[in-house]
PDB file of C-alpha atoms in Angstrom:
ATOM      1  CA  MET A   1       0.000   0.000   0.000  1.00  0.00           C
ATOM      2  CA  LYS A   2       1.274   3.447  -0.919  1.00  0.00           C
ATOM      3  CA  ASN A   3       2.655   5.748   1.766  1.00  0.00           C
ATOM      4  CA  TYR A   4       1.885   9.465   1.555  1.00  0.00           C
ATOM      5  CA  TYR A   5       4.798  11.027   3.406  1.00  0.00           C
ATOM      6  CA  GLY A   6       4.476  14.454   1.796  1.00  0.00           C
ATOM      7  CA  LEU A   7       0.700  14.696   2.095  1.00  0.00           C
ATOM      8  CA  VAL A   8       0.598  13.640   5.736  1.00  0.00           C
ATOM      9  CA  ALA A   9       3.453  16.008   6.581  1.00  0.00           C
ATOM     10  CA  SER A  10       1.569  18.876   4.929  1.00  0.00           C
ATOM     11  CA  MET A  11      -1.746  18.216   6.675  1.00  0.00           C
ATOM     12  CA  PRO A  12      -2.658  21.027   9.076  1.00  0.00           C
ATOM     13  CA  ASP A  13      -3.218  20.066  12.698  1.00  0.00           C
ATOM     14  CA  LEU A  14      -6.896  19.761  13.511  1.00  0.00           C
ATOM     15  CA  SER A  15      -8.487  20.455  16.867  1.00  0.00           C
ATOM     16  CA  PRO A  16     -12.114  21.001  17.859  1.00  0.00           C
ATOM     17  CA  ASP A  17     -10.931  24.291  19.370  1.00  0.00           C
ATOM     18  CA  ASP A  18      -9.845  25.720  16.022  1.00  0.00           C
ATOM     19  CA  ALA A  19     -11.138  29.262  15.641  1.00  0.00           C
ATOM     20  CA  LYS A  20     -11.465  28.914  11.885  1.00  0.00           C
ATOM     21  CA  LEU A  21     -10.577  26.580   9.062  1.00  0.00           C
ATOM     22  CA  ASN A  22      -7.786  27.439   6.670  1.00  0.00           C
ATOM     23  CA  PHE A  23      -8.165  24.102   4.889  1.00  0.00           C
ATOM     24  CA  THR A  24     -11.471  22.564   3.813  1.00  0.00           C
ATOM     25  CA  VAL A  25     -12.917  19.358   2.403  1.00  0.00           C
ATOM     26  CA  ALA A  26     -13.019  21.081  -0.989  1.00  0.00           C
ATOM     27  CA  ASP A  27      -9.298  21.881  -0.632  1.00  0.00           C
ATOM     28  CA  PHE A  28      -8.577  18.221   0.113  1.00  0.00           C
ATOM     29  CA  LYS A  29     -10.454  17.159  -3.009  1.00  0.00           C
ATOM     30  CA  GLU A  30      -8.598  19.673  -5.151  1.00  0.00           C
ATOM     31  CA  ASP A  31      -5.075  19.332  -3.715  1.00  0.00           C
ATOM     32  CA  TYR A  32      -4.764  15.831  -2.264  1.00  0.00           C
ATOM     33  CA  TRP A  33      -7.133  13.735  -4.356  1.00  0.00           C
ATOM     34  CA  PRO A  34      -5.041  13.871  -7.591  1.00  0.00           C
ATOM     35  CA  GLN A  35      -2.050  12.472  -5.700  1.00  0.00           C
ATOM     36  CA  LEU A  36      -3.809   9.322  -4.477  1.00  0.00           C
ATOM     37  CA  SER A  37      -3.287   5.975  -6.137  1.00  0.00           C
ATOM     38  CA  ALA A  38      -6.194   4.490  -8.110  1.00  0.00           C
ATOM     39  CA  SER A  39      -6.933   1.894  -5.417  1.00  0.00           C
ATOM     40  CA  ASP A  40      -6.830   4.496  -2.632  1.00  0.00           C
ATOM     41  CA  LYS A  41      -9.090   6.839  -4.609  1.00  0.00           C
ATOM     42  CA  LYS A  42     -11.717   4.107  -4.593  1.00  0.00           C
ATOM     43  CA  LEU A  43     -11.517   3.970  -0.796  1.00  0.00           C
ATOM     44  CA  VAL A  44     -11.518   7.734  -0.224  1.00  0.00           C
ATOM     45  CA  SER A  45     -14.382   8.152  -2.688  1.00  0.00           C
ATOM     46  CA  LEU A  46     -16.554   6.399  -0.102  1.00  0.00           C
ATOM     47  CA  PHE A  47     -16.362   9.611   1.927  1.00  0.00           C
ATOM     48  CA  PHE A  48     -17.242  11.922  -0.950  1.00  0.00           C
ATOM     49  CA  LEU A  49     -20.257   9.858  -2.029  1.00  0.00           C
ATOM     50  CA  GLN A  50     -22.250  11.453   0.797  1.00  0.00           C
ATOM     51  CA  TYR A  51     -22.391  14.612  -1.311  1.00  0.00           C
ATOM     52  CA  ASP A  52     -23.524  12.645  -4.352  1.00  0.00           C
ATOM     53  CA  HIS A  53     -26.372  11.217  -2.275  1.00  0.00           C
ATOM     54  CA  ARG A  54     -27.509  14.715  -1.334  1.00  0.00           C
ATOM     55  CA  ASN A  55     -27.216  15.865  -4.925  1.00  0.00           C
ATOM     56  CA  LEU A  56     -29.144  12.874  -6.235  1.00  0.00           C
ATOM     57  CA  LEU A  57     -31.965  13.375  -3.726  1.00  0.00           C
ATOM     58  CA  ALA A  58     -32.083  17.097  -4.557  1.00  0.00           C
ATOM     59  CA  LEU A  59     -32.179  16.351  -8.270  1.00  0.00           C
ATOM     60  CA  LEU A  60     -35.049  13.911  -7.819  1.00  0.00           C
ATOM     61  CA  GLU A  61     -36.938  16.403  -5.660  1.00  0.00           C
ATOM     62  CA  ASP A  62     -36.195  19.736  -7.337  1.00  0.00           C
ATOM     63  CA  GLY A  63     -35.096  18.867 -10.861  1.00  0.00           C
ATOM     64  CA  GLU A  64     -33.173  21.640 -12.621  1.00  0.00           C
ATOM     65  CA  ASP A  65     -33.567  23.893  -9.558  1.00  0.00           C
ATOM     66  CA  ALA A  66     -31.598  21.496  -7.361  1.00  0.00           C
ATOM     67  CA  VAL A  67     -28.734  23.054  -5.411  1.00  0.00           C
ATOM     68  CA  PHE A  68     -25.581  21.105  -6.265  1.00  0.00           C
ATOM     69  CA  ASP A  69     -22.659  20.394  -3.921  1.00  0.00           C
ATOM     70  CA  GLU A  70     -19.444  20.555  -5.938  1.00  0.00           C
ATOM     71  CA  ARG A  71     -17.582  18.356  -3.455  1.00  0.00           C
ATOM     72  CA  ALA A  72     -19.393  15.355  -4.926  1.00  0.00           C
ATOM     73  CA  MET A  73     -17.677  12.687  -7.005  1.00  0.00           C
ATOM     74  CA  PHE A  74     -20.032  13.008  -9.969  1.00  0.00           C
ATOM     75  CA  SER A  75     -21.180  16.038 -11.942  1.00  0.00           C
ATOM     76  CA  ARG A  76     -24.736  17.274 -12.303  1.00  0.00           C
ATOM     77  CA  GLU A  77     -24.731  15.926 -15.859  1.00  0.00           C
ATOM     78  CA  GLU A  78     -23.602  12.473 -14.722  1.00  0.00           C
ATOM     79  CA  LEU A  79     -26.339  12.268 -12.088  1.00  0.00           C
ATOM     80  CA  ALA A  80     -28.923  13.529 -14.565  1.00  0.00           C
ATOM     81  CA  GLY A  81     -27.693  10.748 -16.833  1.00  0.00           C
ATOM     82  CA  VAL A  82     -28.637   8.213 -14.153  1.00  0.00           C
ATOM     83  CA  LEU A  83     -32.221   9.494 -14.225  1.00  0.00           C
ATOM     84  CA  GLU A  84     -32.304   9.290 -18.016  1.00  0.00           C
ATOM     85  CA  LYS A  85     -30.865   5.769 -18.087  1.00  0.00           C
ATOM     86  CA  VAL A  86     -33.474   4.554 -15.606  1.00  0.00           C
ATOM     87  CA  LYS A  87     -36.318   6.384 -17.346  1.00  0.00           C
ATOM     88  CA  SER A  88     -35.420   4.892 -20.723  1.00  0.00           C
ATOM     89  CA  GLU A  89     -34.587   1.494 -19.174  1.00  0.00           C
ATOM     90  CA  ASP A  90     -31.243   1.687 -20.938  1.00  0.00           C
ATOM     91  CA  GLU A  91     -28.709  -0.554 -19.192  1.00  0.00           C
ATOM     92  CA  GLN A  92     -25.854   0.195 -21.565  1.00  0.00           C
ATOM     93  CA  GLY A  93     -23.073   2.539 -20.487  1.00  0.00           C
ATOM     94  CA  ARG A  94     -24.005   2.710 -16.822  1.00  0.00           C
ATOM     95  CA  THR A  95     -20.787   3.986 -15.248  1.00  0.00           C
ATOM     96  CA  LEU A  96     -21.854   5.051 -11.744  1.00  0.00           C
ATOM     97  CA  PRO A  97     -22.227   2.599  -8.845  1.00  0.00           C
ATOM     98  CA  ALA A  98     -25.151   0.261  -9.550  1.00  0.00           C
ATOM     99  CA  TYR A  99     -27.036   1.272  -6.405  1.00  0.00           C
ATOM    100  CA  PHE A 100     -27.563   4.773  -7.838  1.00  0.00           C
ATOM    101  CA  TYR A 101     -29.615   3.327 -10.697  1.00  0.00           C
ATOM    102  CA  ASP A 102     -31.447   0.886  -8.423  1.00  0.00           C
ATOM    103  CA  PHE A 103     -32.389   3.667  -6.038  1.00  0.00           C
ATOM    104  CA  VAL A 104     -33.686   5.975  -8.786  1.00  0.00           C
ATOM    105  CA  ALA A 105     -35.815   3.121 -10.111  1.00  0.00           C
ATOM    106  CA  GLU A 106     -37.260   2.635  -6.632  1.00  0.00           C
ATOM    107  CA  TYR A 107     -37.678   6.314  -5.727  1.00  0.00           C
ATOM    108  CA  ALA A 108     -41.183   6.948  -7.096  1.00  0.00           C
ATOM    109  CA  GLY A 109     -42.549   3.929  -5.259  1.00  0.00           C
ATOM    110  CA  LEU A 110     -40.920   5.053  -2.016  1.00  0.00           C
ATOM    111  CA  ARG A 111     -42.516   8.493  -2.282  1.00  0.00           C
ATOM    112  CA  GLU A 112     -45.891   6.952  -3.075  1.00  0.00           C
ATOM    113  CA  THR A 113     -46.036   4.450  -0.224  1.00  0.00           C
ATOM    114  CA  GLY A 114     -44.207   6.530   2.384  1.00  0.00           C
ATOM    115  CA  GLU A 115     -43.265   3.353   4.230  1.00  0.00           C
ATOM    116  CA  ARG A 116     -39.552   4.161   4.213  1.00  0.00           C
ATOM    117  CA  LEU A 117     -37.721   7.435   3.777  1.00  0.00           C
ATOM    118  CA  PRO A 118     -35.813   7.583   0.468  1.00  0.00           C
ATOM    119  CA  GLU A 119     -32.663   8.756   2.244  1.00  0.00           C
ATOM    120  CA  ASP A 120     -32.801   5.696   4.532  1.00  0.00           C
ATOM    121  CA  VAL A 121     -33.097   3.353   1.555  1.00  0.00           C
ATOM    122  CA  LEU A 122     -30.192   5.130  -0.140  1.00  0.00           C
ATOM    123  CA  SER A 123     -28.093   4.863   3.029  1.00  0.00           C
ATOM    124  CA  ALA A 124     -28.769   1.134   3.278  1.00  0.00           C
ATOM    125  CA  ALA A 125     -27.687   0.663  -0.344  1.00  0.00           C
ATOM    126  CA  TYR A 126     -24.568   2.750   0.325  1.00  0.00           C
ATOM    127  CA  TYR A 127     -23.505   0.617   3.295  1.00  0.00           C
ATOM    128  CA  ARG A 128     -23.889  -2.524   1.203  1.00  0.00           C
ATOM    129  CA  TYR A 129     -21.771  -0.924  -1.512  1.00  0.00           C
ATOM    130  CA  ALA A 130     -19.147   0.252   0.989  1.00  0.00           C
ATOM    131  CA  ALA A 131     -18.831  -3.305   2.307  1.00  0.00           C
ATOM    132  CA  THR A 132     -17.872  -4.526  -1.166  1.00  0.00           C
ATOM    133  CA  VAL A 133     -15.303  -1.731  -1.658  1.00  0.00           C
ATOM    134  CA  SER A 134     -13.727  -1.386   1.777  1.00  0.00           C
ATOM    135  CA  GLY A 135     -12.703  -5.024   2.179  1.00  0.00           C
ATOM    136  CA  HIS A 136     -11.192  -5.677   5.609  1.00  0.00           C
ATOM    137  CA  GLY A 137      -9.338  -3.662   8.212  1.00  0.00           C
ATOM    138  CA  PHE A 138      -9.774   0.003   9.057  1.00  0.00           C
ATOM    139  CA  PHE A 139     -12.237   0.987   6.337  1.00  0.00           C
ATOM    140  CA  SER A 140     -14.521  -1.971   6.929  1.00  0.00           C
ATOM    141  CA  GLU A 141     -14.423  -1.349  10.689  1.00  0.00           C
ATOM    142  CA  TRP A 142     -15.246   2.337  10.188  1.00  0.00           C
ATOM    143  CA  PHE A 143     -18.392   1.610   8.207  1.00  0.00           C
ATOM    144  CA  VAL A 144     -19.488  -1.149  10.569  1.00  0.00           C
ATOM    145  CA  PHE A 145     -18.976   1.230  13.498  1.00  0.00           C
ATOM    146  CA  ASN A 146     -21.072   3.962  11.862  1.00  0.00           C
ATOM    147  CA  ARG A 147     -23.792   1.540  10.856  1.00  0.00           C
ATOM    148  CA  ASN A 148     -23.913   0.092  14.373  1.00  0.00           C
ATOM    149  CA  VAL A 149     -24.114   3.525  16.002  1.00  0.00           C
ATOM    150  CA  ASN A 150     -26.970   4.554  13.708  1.00  0.00           C
ATOM    151  CA  ASN A 151     -28.784   1.270  14.292  1.00  0.00           C
ATOM    152  CA  ILE A 152     -28.392   1.530  18.067  1.00  0.00           C
ATOM    153  CA  LEU A 153     -29.919   5.011  18.015  1.00  0.00           C
ATOM    154  CA  ILE A 154     -32.812   3.745  15.894  1.00  0.00           C
ATOM    155  CA  ALA A 155     -33.417   0.791  18.228  1.00  0.00           C
ATOM    156  CA  LEU A 156     -33.348   3.053  21.294  1.00  0.00           C
ATOM    157  CA  THR A 157     -35.786   5.489  19.700  1.00  0.00           C
ATOM    158  CA  ALA A 158     -38.088   2.616  18.727  1.00  0.00           C
ATOM    159  CA  ARG A 159     -37.975   1.288  22.284  1.00  0.00           C
ATOM    160  CA  LYS A 160     -38.774   4.737  23.685  1.00  0.00           C
ATOM    161  CA  TYR A 161     -41.814   5.274  21.470  1.00  0.00           C
ATOM    162  CA  GLY A 162     -43.019   1.699  21.280  1.00  0.00           C
ATOM    163  CA  PHE A 163     -42.590   0.764  17.632  1.00  0.00           C
ATOM    164  CA  SER A 164     -40.626  -1.976  15.905  1.00  0.00           C
ATOM    165  CA  PRO A 165     -37.146  -0.916  14.752  1.00  0.00           C
ATOM    166  CA  SER A 166     -36.862  -3.694  12.161  1.00  0.00           C
ATOM    167  CA  PRO A 167     -38.021  -1.730   9.072  1.00  0.00           C
ATOM    168  CA  PHE A 168     -35.516   1.024   9.822  1.00  0.00           C
ATOM    169  CA  LEU A 169     -32.389  -0.943  10.706  1.00  0.00           C
ATOM    170  CA  ILE A 170     -29.638  -1.361   8.125  1.00  0.00           C
ATOM    171  CA  GLY A 171     -27.963  -4.717   7.620  1.00  0.00           C
ATOM    172  CA  ASP A 172     -28.657  -8.389   8.293  1.00  0.00           C
ATOM    173  CA  ASP A 173     -25.703  -9.234  10.533  1.00  0.00           C
ATOM    174  CA  GLU A 174     -25.947 -10.625  14.055  1.00  0.00           C
ATOM    175  CA  VAL A 175     -25.701  -7.208  15.761  1.00  0.00           C
ATOM    176  CA  THR A 176     -28.528  -5.799  13.659  1.00  0.00           C
ATOM    177  CA  MET A 177     -30.725  -8.820  14.299  1.00  0.00           C
ATOM    178  CA  THR A 178     -30.076  -8.537  18.035  1.00  0.00           C
ATOM    179  CA  LEU A 179     -30.989  -4.843  18.053  1.00  0.00           C
ATOM    180  CA  ALA A 180     -34.259  -5.745  16.357  1.00  0.00           C
ATOM    181  CA  THR A 181     -35.314  -8.326  18.934  1.00  0.00           C
ATOM    182  CA  SER A 182     -33.596  -7.860  22.308  1.00  0.00           C
ATOM    183  CA  GLY A 183     -35.442  -6.345  25.258  1.00  0.00           C
ATOM    184  CA  LEU A 184     -32.318  -5.950  27.429  1.00  0.00           C
ATOM    185  CA  ARG A 185     -31.136  -2.434  28.278  1.00  0.00           C
ATOM    186  CA  ASP A 186     -27.871  -2.973  26.413  1.00  0.00           C
ATOM    187  CA  PHE A 187     -29.464  -5.401  23.923  1.00  0.00           C
ATOM    188  CA  GLY A 188     -27.063  -8.037  25.246  1.00  0.00           C
ATOM    189  CA  LEU A 189     -24.286  -6.346  23.267  1.00  0.00           C
ATOM    190  CA  GLY A 190     -22.498  -4.520  26.072  1.00  0.00           C
ATOM    191  CA  THR A 191     -19.460  -6.803  26.001  1.00  0.00           C
ATOM    192  CA  GLU A 192     -19.343  -6.943  22.214  1.00  0.00           C
ATOM    193  CA  LEU A 193     -19.574  -3.226  21.446  1.00  0.00           C
ATOM    194  CA  ASP A 194     -17.318  -1.180  23.726  1.00  0.00           C
ATOM    195  CA  TYR A 195     -19.002   2.060  22.616  1.00  0.00           C
ATOM    196  CA  LEU A 196     -22.576   0.903  23.309  1.00  0.00           C
ATOM    197  CA  ASP A 197     -22.901   2.474  26.770  1.00  0.00           C
ATOM    198  CA  GLU A 198     -21.714   5.826  25.433  1.00  0.00           C
ATOM    199  CA  VAL A 199     -24.243   5.710  22.584  1.00  0.00           C
ATOM    200  CA  ILE A 200     -26.990   4.958  25.130  1.00  0.00           C
ATOM    201  CA  ARG A 201     -25.901   7.963  27.220  1.00  0.00           C
ATOM    202  CA  ILE A 202     -25.856  10.135  24.105  1.00  0.00           C
ATOM    203  CA  HIS A 203     -29.373   9.022  23.215  1.00  0.00           C
ATOM    204  CA  GLU A 204     -30.580   9.939  26.694  1.00  0.00           C
ATOM    205  CA  ALA A 205     -29.330  13.536  26.363  1.00  0.00           C
ATOM    206  CA  ALA A 206     -32.252  15.964  26.204  1.00  0.00           C
ATOM    207  CA  ASP A 207     -30.607  18.552  23.956  1.00  0.00           C
ATOM    208  CA  PRO A 208     -30.487  17.410  20.294  1.00  0.00           C
ATOM    209  CA  VAL A 209     -27.534  19.716  19.587  1.00  0.00           C
ATOM    210  CA  GLU A 210     -25.586  18.162  22.444  1.00  0.00           C
ATOM    211  CA  LYS A 211     -26.462  14.724  21.069  1.00  0.00           C
ATOM    212  CA  GLU A 212     -25.025  15.641  17.692  1.00  0.00           C
ATOM    213  CA  ARG A 213     -21.855  17.063  19.209  1.00  0.00           C
ATOM    214  CA  ARG A 214     -21.306  14.029  21.416  1.00  0.00           C
ATOM    215  CA  LEU A 215     -21.795  11.702  18.452  1.00  0.00           C
ATOM    216  CA  ASP A 216     -19.158  13.637  16.529  1.00  0.00           C
ATOM    217  CA  LEU A 217     -16.832  13.459  19.512  1.00  0.00           C
ATOM    218  CA  LEU A 218     -17.354   9.699  19.704  1.00  0.00           C
ATOM    219  CA  LYS A 219     -16.433   9.389  16.027  1.00  0.00           C
ATOM    220  CA  TRP A 220     -13.413  11.667  16.511  1.00  0.00           C
ATOM    221  CA  GLU A 221     -12.111   9.475  19.303  1.00  0.00           C
ATOM    222  CA  TRP A 222     -12.735   6.273  17.341  1.00  0.00           C
ATOM    223  CA  LEU A 223     -10.663   7.644  14.467  1.00  0.00           C
ATOM    224  CA  GLU A 224      -7.854   8.656  16.821  1.00  0.00           C
ATOM    225  CA  GLU A 225      -7.735   5.208  18.368  1.00  0.00           C
ATOM    226  CA  HIS A 226      -7.884   3.262  15.106  1.00  0.00           C
ATOM    227  CA  THR A 227      -5.293   5.300  13.199  1.00  0.00           C
ATOM    228  CA  PHE A 228      -2.765   5.680  16.013  1.00  0.00           C
ATOM    229  CA  PHE A 229      -0.244   3.466  14.221  1.00  0.00           C
ATOM    230  CA  CYS A 230      -1.234   4.501  10.681  1.00  0.00           C
ATOM    231  CA  TYR A 231       1.446   7.102  10.111  1.00  0.00           C
ATOM    232  CA  PHE A 232       1.534   7.841   6.374  1.00  0.00           C
ATOM    233  CA  SER A 233      -1.154   5.599   4.940  1.00  0.00           C
ATOM    234  CA  VAL A 234      -4.476   6.257   3.236  1.00  0.00           C
ATOM    235  CA  GLU A 235      -6.156   5.466   6.563  1.00  0.00           C
ATOM    236  CA  ARG A 236      -4.487   8.534   8.069  1.00  0.00           C
ATOM    237  CA  LEU A 237      -5.697  10.688   5.176  1.00  0.00           C
ATOM    238  CA  PHE A 238      -9.227   9.316   5.426  1.00  0.00           C
ATOM    239  CA  ALA A 239      -9.396   9.956   9.174  1.00  0.00           C
ATOM    240  CA  PHE A 240      -8.115  13.494   8.612  1.00  0.00           C
ATOM    241  CA  LEU A 241     -10.856  14.007   6.042  1.00  0.00           C
ATOM    242  CA  ILE A 242     -13.584  12.840   8.435  1.00  0.00           C
ATOM    243  CA  ARG A 243     -12.322  15.111  11.226  1.00  0.00           C
ATOM    244  CA  LEU A 244     -12.043  17.993   8.779  1.00  0.00           C
ATOM    245  CA  ASP A 245     -15.667  17.448   7.782  1.00  0.00           C
ATOM    246  CA  ILE A 246     -16.765  17.442  11.437  1.00  0.00           C
ATOM    247  CA  ILE A 247     -15.106  20.777  12.188  1.00  0.00           C
ATOM    248  CA  GLU A 248     -16.239  22.304   8.904  1.00  0.00           C
ATOM    249  CA  ARG A 249     -19.842  21.325   9.559  1.00  0.00           C
ATOM    250  CA  TRP A 250     -19.861  22.863  13.033  1.00  0.00           C
ATOM    251  CA  THR A 251     -18.120  25.960  11.724  1.00  0.00           C
ATOM    252  CA  HIS A 252     -21.003  26.469   9.302  1.00  0.00           C
ATOM    253  CA  ILE A 253     -23.560  25.819  12.029  1.00  0.00           C
ATOM    254  CA  ASP A 254     -22.010  28.371  14.379  1.00  0.00           C
ATOM    255  CA  LYS A 255     -20.244  30.991  12.281  1.00  0.00           C
ATOM    256  CA  GLU A 256     -19.589  33.310  15.226  1.00  0.00           C
ATOM    257  CA  ARG A 257     -17.599  30.806  17.269  1.00  0.00           C
ATOM    258  CA  GLY A 258     -16.415  28.693  14.361  1.00  0.00           C
ATOM    259  CA  GLY A 259     -14.498  25.577  15.323  1.00  0.00           C
ATOM    260  CA  LYS A 260     -14.844  26.385  19.039  1.00  0.00           C
ATOM    261  CA  VAL A 261     -18.347  24.918  19.168  1.00  0.00           C
ATOM    262  CA  PHE A 262     -16.954  21.798  20.829  1.00  0.00           C
ATOM    263  CA  ARG A 263     -15.273  23.655  23.703  1.00  0.00           C
ATOM    264  CA  ASP A 264     -18.170  23.606  26.179  1.00  0.00           C
ATOM    265  CA  LEU A 265     -18.908  19.984  25.430  1.00  0.00           C
ATOM    266  CA  VAL A 266     -15.281  18.934  25.875  1.00  0.00           C
ATOM    267  CA  GLU A 267     -15.119  20.671  29.243  1.00  0.00           C
ATOM    268  CA  GLN A 268     -18.352  18.978  30.276  1.00  0.00           C
ATOM    269  CA  LEU A 269     -17.097  15.521  29.355  1.00  0.00           C
ATOM    270  CA  LYS A 270     -13.550  15.765  30.711  1.00  0.00           C
ATOM    271  CA  ASN A 271     -14.323  13.585  33.700  1.00  0.00           C
ATOM    272  CA  ASP A 272     -16.243  11.018  31.686  1.00  0.00           C
ATOM    273  CA  VAL A 273     -14.241  10.554  28.494  1.00  0.00           C
ATOM    274  CA  GLU A 274     -10.605   9.715  27.867  1.00  0.00           C
ATOM    275  CA  LEU A 275      -9.769  12.535  25.503  1.00  0.00           C
ATOM    276  CA  PRO A 276      -7.475  12.280  22.488  1.00  0.00           C
ATOM    277  CA  GLN A 277      -4.306  14.350  22.435  1.00  0.00           C
ATOM    278  CA  GLU A 278      -5.872  17.191  20.453  1.00  0.00           C
ATOM    279  CA  PHE A 279      -8.224  17.973  23.346  1.00  0.00           C
ATOM    280  CA  ARG A 280      -5.505  18.202  25.970  1.00  0.00           C
ATOM    281  CA  LYS A 281      -3.907  21.442  24.813  1.00  0.00           C
TER     282      LYS A 281
END
């Protein structure tokens, strides 16, 4: 696997206390992306596909008026081509991931029945696709972790309001099946998932903004732990990209304080969470 000594050395330090961002996700895509190997581009593209999902949903909803995020992997014309291919039932020359075409074909029915949210169906298809691309190791573990966290939150919400989580859970693995059926407080997964108790505590928080911040902090810490020995690899670049996205998103949410939106939360959690090095400055 290729080592990226120059890129990693040039990466700016990231901390949730940053006052502002001098480097963005768009900068990464412009400056770093061209220097990745073909195999590593396929892995890193799994991050950028989130913007394609938003663009595809916007295009289906708003047509030509759709606001387009340029950080996406595919152009407006390429996504519009997906709609045309599906509409004409033309299976020749389909160059985007197959789940894009499958989702577009299913979209009208989803809107009509209202049984499942289109974005949930698209997310489920994405996780299946990511499993085929990421293989084993860090990338596979990252997507399993995210899927598990989302599923745990769904199962807890279902338990709170008395409905079945099964139609909303993503995956058919043992953890997902257990979340769908277990009545135990920790679903019987407390020893298997070391982050389960923290996700339960996050779900119990009354403030939805605090929930979102604590989820991002949990992801930040997971990335720190799982890339500790990945010095110059694509895993290090991918983790940097995720953390960059977290700070950038909160900077946009709170323009006045910028990257400092985590400060109060970090102070609050100091006695409860083993903080990564970036938080100890």
